[in-house]
PDB file of C-alpha atoms in Angstrom:
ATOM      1  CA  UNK A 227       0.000   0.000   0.000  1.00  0.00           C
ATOM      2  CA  UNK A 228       1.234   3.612  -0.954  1.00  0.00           C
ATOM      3  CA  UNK A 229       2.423   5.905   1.847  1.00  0.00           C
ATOM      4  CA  UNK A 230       3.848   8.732   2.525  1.00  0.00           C
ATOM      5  CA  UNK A 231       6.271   9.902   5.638  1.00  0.00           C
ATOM      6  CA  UNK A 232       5.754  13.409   7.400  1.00  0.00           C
ATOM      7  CA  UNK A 233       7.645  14.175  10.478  1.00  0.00           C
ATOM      8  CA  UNK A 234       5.543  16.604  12.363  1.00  0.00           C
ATOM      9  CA  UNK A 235       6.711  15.796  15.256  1.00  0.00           C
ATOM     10  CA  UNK A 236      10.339  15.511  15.817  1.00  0.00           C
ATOM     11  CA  UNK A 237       9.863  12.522  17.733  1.00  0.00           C
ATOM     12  CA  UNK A 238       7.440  10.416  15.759  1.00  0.00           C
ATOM     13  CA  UNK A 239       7.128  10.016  12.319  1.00  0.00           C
ATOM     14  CA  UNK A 240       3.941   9.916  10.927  1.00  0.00           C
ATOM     15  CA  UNK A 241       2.635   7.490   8.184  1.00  0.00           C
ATOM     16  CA  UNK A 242       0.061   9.150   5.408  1.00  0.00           C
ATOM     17  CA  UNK A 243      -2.026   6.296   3.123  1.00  0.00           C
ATOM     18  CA  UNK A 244      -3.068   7.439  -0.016  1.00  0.00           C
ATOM     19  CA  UNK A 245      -4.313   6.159  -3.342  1.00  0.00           C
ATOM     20  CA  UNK A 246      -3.434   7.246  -6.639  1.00  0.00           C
ATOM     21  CA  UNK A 247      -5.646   6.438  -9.745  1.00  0.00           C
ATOM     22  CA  UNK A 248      -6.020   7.321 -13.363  1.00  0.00           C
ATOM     23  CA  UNK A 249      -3.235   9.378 -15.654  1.00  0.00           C
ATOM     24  CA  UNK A 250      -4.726  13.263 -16.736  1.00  0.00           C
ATOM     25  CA  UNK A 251      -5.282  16.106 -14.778  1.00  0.00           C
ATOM     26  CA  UNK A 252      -4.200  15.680 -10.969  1.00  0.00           C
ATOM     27  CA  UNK A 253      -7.034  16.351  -8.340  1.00  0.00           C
ATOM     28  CA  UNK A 254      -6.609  15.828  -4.565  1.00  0.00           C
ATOM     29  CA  UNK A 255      -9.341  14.575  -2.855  1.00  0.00           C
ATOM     30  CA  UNK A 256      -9.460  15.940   1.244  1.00  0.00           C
ATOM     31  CA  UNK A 257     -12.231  13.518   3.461  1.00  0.00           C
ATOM     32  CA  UNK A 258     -14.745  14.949   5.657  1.00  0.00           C
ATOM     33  CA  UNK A 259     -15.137  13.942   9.421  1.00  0.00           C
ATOM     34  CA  UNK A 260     -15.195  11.442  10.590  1.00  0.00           C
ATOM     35  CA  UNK A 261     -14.167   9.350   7.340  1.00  0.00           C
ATOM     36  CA  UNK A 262     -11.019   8.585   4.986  1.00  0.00           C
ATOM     37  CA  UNK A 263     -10.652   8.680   1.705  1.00  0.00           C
ATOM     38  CA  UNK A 264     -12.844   5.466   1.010  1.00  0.00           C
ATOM     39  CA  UNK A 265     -15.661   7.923   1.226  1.00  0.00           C
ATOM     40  CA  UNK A 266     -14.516   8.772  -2.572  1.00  0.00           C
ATOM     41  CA  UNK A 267     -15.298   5.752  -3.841  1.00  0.00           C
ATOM     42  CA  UNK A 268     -18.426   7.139  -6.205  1.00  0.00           C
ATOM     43  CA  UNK A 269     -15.705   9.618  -7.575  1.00  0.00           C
ATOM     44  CA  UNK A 270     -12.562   6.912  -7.822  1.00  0.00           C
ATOM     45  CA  UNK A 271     -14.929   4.645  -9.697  1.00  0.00           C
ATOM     46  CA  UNK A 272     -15.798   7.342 -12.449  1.00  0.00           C
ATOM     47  CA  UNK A 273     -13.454  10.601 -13.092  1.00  0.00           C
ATOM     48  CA  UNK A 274     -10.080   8.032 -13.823  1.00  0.00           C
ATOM     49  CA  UNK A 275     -12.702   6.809 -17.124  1.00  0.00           C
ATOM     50  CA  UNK A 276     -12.194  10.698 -17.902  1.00  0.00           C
ATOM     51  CA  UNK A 277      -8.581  11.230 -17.802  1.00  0.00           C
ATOM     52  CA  UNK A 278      -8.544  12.468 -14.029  1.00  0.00           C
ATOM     53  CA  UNK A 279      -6.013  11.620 -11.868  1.00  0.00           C
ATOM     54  CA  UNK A 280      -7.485  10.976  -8.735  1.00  0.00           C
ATOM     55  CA  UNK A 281      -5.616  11.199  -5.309  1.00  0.00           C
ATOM     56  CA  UNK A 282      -7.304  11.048  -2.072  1.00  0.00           C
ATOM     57  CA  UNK A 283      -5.449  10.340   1.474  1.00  0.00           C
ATOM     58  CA  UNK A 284      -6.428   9.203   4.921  1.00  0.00           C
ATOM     59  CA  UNK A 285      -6.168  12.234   7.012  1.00  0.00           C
ATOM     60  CA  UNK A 286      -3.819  11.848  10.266  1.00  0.00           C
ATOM     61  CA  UNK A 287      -5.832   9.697  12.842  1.00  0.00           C
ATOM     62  CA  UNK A 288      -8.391   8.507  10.548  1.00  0.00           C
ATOM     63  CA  UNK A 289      -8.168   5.125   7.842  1.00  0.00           C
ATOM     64  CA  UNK A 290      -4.785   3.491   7.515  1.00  0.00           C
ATOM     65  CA  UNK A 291      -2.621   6.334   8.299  1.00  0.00           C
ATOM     66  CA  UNK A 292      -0.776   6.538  11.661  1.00  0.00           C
ATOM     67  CA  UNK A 293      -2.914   8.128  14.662  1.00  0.00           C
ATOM     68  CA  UNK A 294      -0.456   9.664  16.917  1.00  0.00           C
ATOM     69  CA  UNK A 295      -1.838  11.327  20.163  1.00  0.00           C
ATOM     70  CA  UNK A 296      -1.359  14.875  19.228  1.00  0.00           C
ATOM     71  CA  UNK A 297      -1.208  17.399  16.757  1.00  0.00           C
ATOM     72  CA  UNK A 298      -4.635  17.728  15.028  1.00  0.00           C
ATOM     73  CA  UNK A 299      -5.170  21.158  14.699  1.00  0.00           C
ATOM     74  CA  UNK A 300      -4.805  22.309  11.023  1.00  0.00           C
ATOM     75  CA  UNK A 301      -1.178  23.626  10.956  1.00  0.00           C
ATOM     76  CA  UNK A 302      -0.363  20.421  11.236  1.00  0.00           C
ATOM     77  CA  UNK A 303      -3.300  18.725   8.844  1.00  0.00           C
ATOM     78  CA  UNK A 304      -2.444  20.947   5.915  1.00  0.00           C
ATOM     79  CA  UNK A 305       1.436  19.936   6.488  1.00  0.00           C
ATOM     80  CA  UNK A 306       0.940  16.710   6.053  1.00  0.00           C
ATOM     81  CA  UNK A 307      -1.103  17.681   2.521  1.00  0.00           C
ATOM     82  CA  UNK A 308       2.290  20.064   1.551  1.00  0.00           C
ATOM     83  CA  UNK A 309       3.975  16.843   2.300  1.00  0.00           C
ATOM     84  CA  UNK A 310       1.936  14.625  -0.385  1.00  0.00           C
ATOM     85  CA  UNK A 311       2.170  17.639  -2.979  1.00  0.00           C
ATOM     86  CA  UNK A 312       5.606  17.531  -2.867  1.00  0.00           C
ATOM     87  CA  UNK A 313       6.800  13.524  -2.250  1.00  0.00           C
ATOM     88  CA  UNK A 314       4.421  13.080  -5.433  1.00  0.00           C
ATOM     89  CA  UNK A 315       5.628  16.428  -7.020  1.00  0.00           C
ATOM     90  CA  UNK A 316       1.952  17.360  -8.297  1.00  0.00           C
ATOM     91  CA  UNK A 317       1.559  20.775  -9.824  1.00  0.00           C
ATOM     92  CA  UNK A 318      -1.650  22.372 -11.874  1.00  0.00           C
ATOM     93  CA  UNK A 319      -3.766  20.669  -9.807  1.00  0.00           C
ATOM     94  CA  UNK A 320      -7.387  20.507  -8.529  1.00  0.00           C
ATOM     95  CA  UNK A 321      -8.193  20.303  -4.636  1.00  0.00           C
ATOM     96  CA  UNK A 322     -11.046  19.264  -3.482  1.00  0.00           C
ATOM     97  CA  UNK A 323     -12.010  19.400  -0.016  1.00  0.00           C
ATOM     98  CA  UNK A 324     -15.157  17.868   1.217  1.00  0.00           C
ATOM     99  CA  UNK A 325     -16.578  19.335   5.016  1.00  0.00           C
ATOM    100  CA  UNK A 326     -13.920  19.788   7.636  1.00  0.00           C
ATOM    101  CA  UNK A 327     -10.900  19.205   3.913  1.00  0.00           C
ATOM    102  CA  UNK A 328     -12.315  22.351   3.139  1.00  0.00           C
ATOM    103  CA  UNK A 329     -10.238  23.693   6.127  1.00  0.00           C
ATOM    104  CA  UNK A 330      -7.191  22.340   4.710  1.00  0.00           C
ATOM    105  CA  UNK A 331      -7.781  23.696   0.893  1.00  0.00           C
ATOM    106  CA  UNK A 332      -8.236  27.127   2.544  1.00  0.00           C
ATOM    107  CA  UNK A 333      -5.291  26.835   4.606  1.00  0.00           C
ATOM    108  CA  UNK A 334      -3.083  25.416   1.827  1.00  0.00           C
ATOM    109  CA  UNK A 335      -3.942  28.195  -0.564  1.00  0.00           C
ATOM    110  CA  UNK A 336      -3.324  30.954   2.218  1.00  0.00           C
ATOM    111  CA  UNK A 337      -0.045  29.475   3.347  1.00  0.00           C
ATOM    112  CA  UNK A 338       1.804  26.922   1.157  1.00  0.00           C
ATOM    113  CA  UNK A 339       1.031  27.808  -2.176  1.00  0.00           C
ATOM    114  CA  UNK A 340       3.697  30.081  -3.145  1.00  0.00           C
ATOM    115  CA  UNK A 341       4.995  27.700  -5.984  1.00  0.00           C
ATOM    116  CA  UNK A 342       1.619  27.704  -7.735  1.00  0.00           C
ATOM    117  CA  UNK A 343       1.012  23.888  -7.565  1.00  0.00           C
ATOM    118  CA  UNK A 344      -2.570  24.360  -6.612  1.00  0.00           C
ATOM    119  CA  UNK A 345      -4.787  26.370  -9.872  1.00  0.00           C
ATOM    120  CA  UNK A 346      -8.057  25.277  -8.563  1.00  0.00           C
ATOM    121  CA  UNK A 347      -9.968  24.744  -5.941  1.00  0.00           C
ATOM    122  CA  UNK A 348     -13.560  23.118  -5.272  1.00  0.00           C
ATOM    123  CA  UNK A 349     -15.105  23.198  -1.427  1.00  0.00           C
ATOM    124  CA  UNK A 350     -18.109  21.120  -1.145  1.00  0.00           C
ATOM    125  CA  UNK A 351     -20.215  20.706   1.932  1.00  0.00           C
ATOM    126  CA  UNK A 352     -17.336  22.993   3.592  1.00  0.00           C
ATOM    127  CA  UNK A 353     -17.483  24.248   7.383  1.00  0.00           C
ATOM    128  CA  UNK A 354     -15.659  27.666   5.989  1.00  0.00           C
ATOM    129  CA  UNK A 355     -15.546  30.425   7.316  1.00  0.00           C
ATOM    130  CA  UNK A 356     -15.912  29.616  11.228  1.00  0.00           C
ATOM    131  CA  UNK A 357     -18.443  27.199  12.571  1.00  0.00           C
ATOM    132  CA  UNK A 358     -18.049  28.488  16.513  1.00  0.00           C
ATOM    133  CA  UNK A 359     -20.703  31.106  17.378  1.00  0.00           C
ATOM    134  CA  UNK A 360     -18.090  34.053  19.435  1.00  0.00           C
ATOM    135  CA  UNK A 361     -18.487  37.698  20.170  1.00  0.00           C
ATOM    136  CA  UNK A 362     -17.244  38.612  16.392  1.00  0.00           C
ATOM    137  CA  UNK A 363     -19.070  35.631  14.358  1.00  0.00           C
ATOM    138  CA  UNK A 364     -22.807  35.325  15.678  1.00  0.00           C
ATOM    139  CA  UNK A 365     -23.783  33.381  12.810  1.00  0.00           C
ATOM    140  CA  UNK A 366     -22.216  30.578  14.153  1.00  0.00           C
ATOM    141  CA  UNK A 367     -23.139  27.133  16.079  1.00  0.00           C
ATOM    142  CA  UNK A 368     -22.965  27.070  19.953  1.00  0.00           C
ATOM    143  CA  UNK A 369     -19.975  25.768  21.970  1.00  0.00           C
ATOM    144  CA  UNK A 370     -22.756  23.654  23.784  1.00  0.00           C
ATOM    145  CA  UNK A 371     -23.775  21.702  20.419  1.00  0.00           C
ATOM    146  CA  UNK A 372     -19.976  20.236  19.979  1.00  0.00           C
ATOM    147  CA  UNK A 373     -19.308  19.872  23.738  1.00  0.00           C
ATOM    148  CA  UNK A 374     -22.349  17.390  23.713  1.00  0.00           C
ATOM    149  CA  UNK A 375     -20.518  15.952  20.277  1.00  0.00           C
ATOM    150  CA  UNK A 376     -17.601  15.225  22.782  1.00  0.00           C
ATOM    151  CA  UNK A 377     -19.920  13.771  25.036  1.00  0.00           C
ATOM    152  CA  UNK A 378     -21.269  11.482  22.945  1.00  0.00           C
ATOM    153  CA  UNK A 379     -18.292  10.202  21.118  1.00  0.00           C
ATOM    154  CA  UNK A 380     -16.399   9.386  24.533  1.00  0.00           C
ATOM    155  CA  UNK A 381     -19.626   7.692  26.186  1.00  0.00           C
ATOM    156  CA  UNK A 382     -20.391   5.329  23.030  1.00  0.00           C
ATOM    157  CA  UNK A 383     -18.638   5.858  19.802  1.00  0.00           C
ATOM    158  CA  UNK A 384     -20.598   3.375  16.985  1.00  0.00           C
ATOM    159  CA  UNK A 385     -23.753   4.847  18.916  1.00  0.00           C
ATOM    160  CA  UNK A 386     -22.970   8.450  18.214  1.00  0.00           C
ATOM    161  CA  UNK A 387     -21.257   7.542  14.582  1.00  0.00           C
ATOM    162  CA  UNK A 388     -24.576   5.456  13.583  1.00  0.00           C
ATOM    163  CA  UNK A 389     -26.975   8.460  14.275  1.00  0.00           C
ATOM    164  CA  UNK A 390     -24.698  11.191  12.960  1.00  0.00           C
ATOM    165  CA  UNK A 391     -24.924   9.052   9.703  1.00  0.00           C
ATOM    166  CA  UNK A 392     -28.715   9.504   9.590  1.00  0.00           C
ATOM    167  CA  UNK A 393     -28.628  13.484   9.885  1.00  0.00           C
ATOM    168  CA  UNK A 394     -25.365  13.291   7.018  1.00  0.00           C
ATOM    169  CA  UNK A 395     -27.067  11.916   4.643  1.00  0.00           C
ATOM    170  CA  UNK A 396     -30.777  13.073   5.944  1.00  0.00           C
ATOM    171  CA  UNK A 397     -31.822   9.918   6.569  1.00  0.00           C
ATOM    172  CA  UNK A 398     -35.614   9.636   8.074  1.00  0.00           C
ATOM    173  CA  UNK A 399     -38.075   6.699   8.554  1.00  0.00           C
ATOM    174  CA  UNK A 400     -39.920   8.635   5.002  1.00  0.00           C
ATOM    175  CA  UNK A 401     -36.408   9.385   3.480  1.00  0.00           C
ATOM    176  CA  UNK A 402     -34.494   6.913   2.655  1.00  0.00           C
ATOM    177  CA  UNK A 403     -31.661   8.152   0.607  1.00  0.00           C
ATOM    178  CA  UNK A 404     -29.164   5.711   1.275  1.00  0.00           C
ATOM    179  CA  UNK A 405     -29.649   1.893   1.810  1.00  0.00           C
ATOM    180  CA  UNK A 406     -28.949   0.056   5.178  1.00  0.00           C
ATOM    181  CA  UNK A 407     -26.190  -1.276   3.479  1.00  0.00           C
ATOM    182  CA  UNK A 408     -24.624   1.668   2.445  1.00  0.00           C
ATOM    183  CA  UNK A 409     -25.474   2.926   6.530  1.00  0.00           C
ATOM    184  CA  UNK A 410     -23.579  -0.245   7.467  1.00  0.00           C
ATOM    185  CA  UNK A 411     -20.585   0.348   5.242  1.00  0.00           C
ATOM    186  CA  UNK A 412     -20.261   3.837   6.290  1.00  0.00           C
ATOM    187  CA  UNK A 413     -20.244   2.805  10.063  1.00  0.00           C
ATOM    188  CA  UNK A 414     -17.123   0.405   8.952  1.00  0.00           C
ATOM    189  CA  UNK A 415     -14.919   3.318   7.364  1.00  0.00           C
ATOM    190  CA  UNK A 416     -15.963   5.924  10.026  1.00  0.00           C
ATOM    191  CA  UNK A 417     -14.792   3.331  12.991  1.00  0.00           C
ATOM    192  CA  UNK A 418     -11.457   3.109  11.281  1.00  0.00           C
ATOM    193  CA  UNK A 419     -10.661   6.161  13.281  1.00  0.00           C
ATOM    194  CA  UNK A 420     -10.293   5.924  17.374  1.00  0.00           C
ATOM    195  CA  UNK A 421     -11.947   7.676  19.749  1.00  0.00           C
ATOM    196  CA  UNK A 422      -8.788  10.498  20.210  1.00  0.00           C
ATOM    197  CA  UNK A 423      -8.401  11.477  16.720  1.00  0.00           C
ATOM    198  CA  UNK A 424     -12.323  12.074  16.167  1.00  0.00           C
ATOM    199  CA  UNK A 425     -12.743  14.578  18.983  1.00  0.00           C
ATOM    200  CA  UNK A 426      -9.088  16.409  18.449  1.00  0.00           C
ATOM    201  CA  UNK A 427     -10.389  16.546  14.687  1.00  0.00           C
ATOM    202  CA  UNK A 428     -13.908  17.713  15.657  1.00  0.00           C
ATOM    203  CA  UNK A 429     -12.291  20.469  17.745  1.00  0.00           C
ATOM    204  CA  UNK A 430     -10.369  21.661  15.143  1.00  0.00           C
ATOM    205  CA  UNK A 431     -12.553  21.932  12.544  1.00  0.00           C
ATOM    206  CA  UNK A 432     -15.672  23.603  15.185  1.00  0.00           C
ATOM    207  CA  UNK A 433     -13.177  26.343  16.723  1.00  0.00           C
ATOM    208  CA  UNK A 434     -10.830  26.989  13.581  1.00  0.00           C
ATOM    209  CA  UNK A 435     -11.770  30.388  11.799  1.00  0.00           C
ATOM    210  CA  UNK A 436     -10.725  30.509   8.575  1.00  0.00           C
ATOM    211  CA  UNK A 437     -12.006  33.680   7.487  1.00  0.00           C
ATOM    212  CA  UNK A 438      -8.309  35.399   6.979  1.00  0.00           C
ATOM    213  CA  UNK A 439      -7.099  32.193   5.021  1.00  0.00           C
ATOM    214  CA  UNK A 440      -9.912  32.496   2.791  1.00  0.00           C
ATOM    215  CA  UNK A 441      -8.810  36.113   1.935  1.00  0.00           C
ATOM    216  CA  UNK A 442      -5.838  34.954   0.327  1.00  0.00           C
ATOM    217  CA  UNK A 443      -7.445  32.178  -1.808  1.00  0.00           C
ATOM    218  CA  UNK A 444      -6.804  33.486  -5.380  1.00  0.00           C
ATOM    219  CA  UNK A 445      -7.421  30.576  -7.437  1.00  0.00           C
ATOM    220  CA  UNK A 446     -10.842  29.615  -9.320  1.00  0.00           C
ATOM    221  CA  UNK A 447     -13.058  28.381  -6.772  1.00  0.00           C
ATOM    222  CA  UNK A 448     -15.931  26.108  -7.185  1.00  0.00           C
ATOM    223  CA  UNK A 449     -18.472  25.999  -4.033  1.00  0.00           C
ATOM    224  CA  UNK A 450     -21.150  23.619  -3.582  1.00  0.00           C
ATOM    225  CA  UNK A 451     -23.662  22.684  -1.211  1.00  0.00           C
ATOM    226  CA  UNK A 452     -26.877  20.800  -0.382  1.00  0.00           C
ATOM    227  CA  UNK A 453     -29.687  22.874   0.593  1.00  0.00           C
ATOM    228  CA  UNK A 454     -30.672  20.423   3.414  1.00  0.00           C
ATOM    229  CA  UNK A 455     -27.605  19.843   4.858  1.00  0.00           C
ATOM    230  CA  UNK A 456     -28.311  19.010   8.541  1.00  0.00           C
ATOM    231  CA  UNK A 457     -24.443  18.545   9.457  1.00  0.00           C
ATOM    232  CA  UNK A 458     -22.821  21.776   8.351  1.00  0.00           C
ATOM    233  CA  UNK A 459     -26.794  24.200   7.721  1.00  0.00           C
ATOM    234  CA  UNK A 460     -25.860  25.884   4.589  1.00  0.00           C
ATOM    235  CA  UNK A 461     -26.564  29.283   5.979  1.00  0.00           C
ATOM    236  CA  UNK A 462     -23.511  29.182   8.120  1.00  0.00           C
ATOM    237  CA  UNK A 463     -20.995  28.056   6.112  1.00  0.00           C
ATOM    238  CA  UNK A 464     -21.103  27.973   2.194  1.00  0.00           C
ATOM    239  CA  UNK A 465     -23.698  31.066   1.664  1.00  0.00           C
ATOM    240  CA  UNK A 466     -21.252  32.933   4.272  1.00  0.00           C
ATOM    241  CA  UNK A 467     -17.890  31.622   1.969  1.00  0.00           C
ATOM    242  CA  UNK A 468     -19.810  32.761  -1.031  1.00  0.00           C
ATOM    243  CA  UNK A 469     -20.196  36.239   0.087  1.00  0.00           C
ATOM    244  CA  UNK A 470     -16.404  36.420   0.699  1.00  0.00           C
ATOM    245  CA  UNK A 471     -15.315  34.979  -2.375  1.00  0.00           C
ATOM    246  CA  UNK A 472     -17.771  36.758  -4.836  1.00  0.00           C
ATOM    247  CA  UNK A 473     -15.358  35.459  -7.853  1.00  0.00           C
ATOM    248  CA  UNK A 474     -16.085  32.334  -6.614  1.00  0.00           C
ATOM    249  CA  UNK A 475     -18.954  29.671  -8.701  1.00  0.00           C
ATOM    250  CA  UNK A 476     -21.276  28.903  -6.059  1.00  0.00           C
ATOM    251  CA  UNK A 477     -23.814  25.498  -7.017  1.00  0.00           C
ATOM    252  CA  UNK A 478     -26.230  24.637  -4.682  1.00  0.00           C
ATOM    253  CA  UNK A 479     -28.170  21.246  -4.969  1.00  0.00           C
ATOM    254  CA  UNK A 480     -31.945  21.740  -3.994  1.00  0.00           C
ATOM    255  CA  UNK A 481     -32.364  18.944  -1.243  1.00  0.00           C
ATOM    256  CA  UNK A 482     -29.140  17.510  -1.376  1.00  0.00           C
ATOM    257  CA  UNK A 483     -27.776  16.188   2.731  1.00  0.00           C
ATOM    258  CA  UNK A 484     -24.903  16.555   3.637  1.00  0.00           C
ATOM    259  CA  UNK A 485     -23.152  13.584   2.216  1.00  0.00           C
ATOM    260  CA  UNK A 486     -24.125  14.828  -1.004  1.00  0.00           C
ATOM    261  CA  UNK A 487     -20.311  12.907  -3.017  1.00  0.00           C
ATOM    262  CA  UNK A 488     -22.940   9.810  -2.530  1.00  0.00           C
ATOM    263  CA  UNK A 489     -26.454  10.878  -2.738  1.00  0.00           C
ATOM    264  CA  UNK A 490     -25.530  12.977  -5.851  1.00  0.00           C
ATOM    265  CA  UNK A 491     -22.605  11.345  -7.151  1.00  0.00           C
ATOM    266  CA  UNK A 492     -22.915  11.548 -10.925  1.00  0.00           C
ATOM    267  CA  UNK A 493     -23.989  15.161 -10.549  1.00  0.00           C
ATOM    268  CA  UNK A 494     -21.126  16.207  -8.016  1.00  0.00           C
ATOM    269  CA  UNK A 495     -18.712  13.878 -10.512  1.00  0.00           C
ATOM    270  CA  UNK A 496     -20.098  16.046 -13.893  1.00  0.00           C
ATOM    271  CA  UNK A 497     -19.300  18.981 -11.566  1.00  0.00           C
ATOM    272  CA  UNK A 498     -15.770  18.457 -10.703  1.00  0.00           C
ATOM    273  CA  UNK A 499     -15.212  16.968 -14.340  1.00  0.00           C
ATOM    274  CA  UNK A 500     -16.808  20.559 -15.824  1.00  0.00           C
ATOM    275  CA  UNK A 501     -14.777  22.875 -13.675  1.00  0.00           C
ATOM    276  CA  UNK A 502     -11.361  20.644 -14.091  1.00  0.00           C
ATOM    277  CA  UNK A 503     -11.752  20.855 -17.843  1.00  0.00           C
ATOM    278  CA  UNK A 504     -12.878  24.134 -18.356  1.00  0.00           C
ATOM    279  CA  UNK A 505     -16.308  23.965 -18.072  1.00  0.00           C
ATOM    280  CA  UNK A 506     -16.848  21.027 -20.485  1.00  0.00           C
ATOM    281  CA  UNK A 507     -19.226  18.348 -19.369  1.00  0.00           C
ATOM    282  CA  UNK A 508     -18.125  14.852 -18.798  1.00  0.00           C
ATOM    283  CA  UNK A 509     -20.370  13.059 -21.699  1.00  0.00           C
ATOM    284  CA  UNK A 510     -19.131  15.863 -24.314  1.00  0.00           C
TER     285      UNK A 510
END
């Protein structure tokens, strides 16, 4: 299996698993929380057909990579992503960051991008700008919504993980969008994780504001986001990211969930394949 070394830490190095598919046009694919880069699959399956390269990794903590103790915060997420950029040596490339990889596509392109590897960018579901409700960002979530997150991870992980699956991809006894199968398969990758990594990840990406970083994004940027997300409410994240990036395309899918890369694969894939190439669709 394919992995990359960071050294974060001076004392521990770090192993990153990633795979790499297709020849064409790079893309990077960045997981949400709680997942890994299996959660591509829908995309790995298709864009490689359409001379994509596709490259997604298991975030520190999270799939096959190592899960040290510390160091989750996103100095130290979006490192490990300079690190893949460069051991692979990709350049004119396409990141796309699904949910809390949004954080690290905004942080790359504010801080690491000086050589011009990265020309586009696509955030989909993404918690930009700053989730945390404060004094100078109202529009944000209370502290007292992820504290009870915590909660619920440390008292009984697969309990918490199998209901946050329902609200991600809106999931009801009259809505079924995804099978029990599928509900299954996604309690299997999400478990990969331990219980450490998912609450040092969930604090970073529900207390990180990203609202400088996203000043300095100056690549073509592709937003899009389900109108009934019930994980990340579209009001306080990609309408807000919108605003501050009016050069930005901004694609919302009417009644799309959260998990939207599965509910709406072939429309998310025809999406990522149109802005890649120019706004050409992938059956032309």
């Amino acid at each position: 299996m394919p992995f990359i070394n960071v050294n974060q830490e001076a004392s521990q190095e770090v192993k990153i698993y990633y795979q790499d598919i297709g020849q064409g046009k790079p893309v990077v694919f960045i997981s949400g929380w709680p997942s890994n880069s299996q959660m591509w699959e829908s995309q790995l399956d298709v864009l490689p057909k359409n001379n994509i390269r596709c490259i997604a990794y298991d975030r520190r903590g999270f799939g096959k990579s190592d899960k040290p103790w510390e160091s989750y915060d996103y100095d130290a997420l979006t490192s490990d992503l300079d690190e893949l950029l460069k051991q692979l040596d990709l350049r004119e490339l396409t990141l796309v960051g699904f949910s809390m990889g949004g954080g690290e596509v905004a942080r790359y392109l504010s801080k690491y991008n000086s050589e011009g590897r990265v020309t586009k960018a696509i955030l989909v579901s993404t918690v930009l700008p700053f989730l945390l409700k404060t004094d100078n960002n109202p529009e944000g979530l209370p502290q007292e919504m992820f504290a009870q997150i915590e909660k619920e991870i440390y008292a009984d992980r697969p309990k918490f993980l199998a209901n946050f699956a329902k609200d991600f991809y809106s999931v009801s006894l009259l809505n079924k969008t995804v099978s029990d199968d599928f509900l299954n398969a996604n309690q299997i990758i999400t478990l990969q994780s331990n219980g450490n990594a998912t609450v040092k990840a969930m604090r970073s990406w529900s207390t990180t504001d990203f609202r400088e970083d996203i000043k300095k994004i100056n690549v073509p940027t592709l937003i899009i986001h389900g109108t009934d997300d019930k994980t990340v409410p579209i009001e306080v994240s990609s309408d807000r990211t919108a605003d501050m990036l009016p050069q930005a395309k901004y694609i919302k899918y009417d009644g799309a969930p959260h998990g939207l890369f599965y509910t709406e694969k072939e429309k998310l894939n025809n999406d990522i394949f149109w802005f890649v190439n120019e706004y050409q669709s992938i059956n032309s």
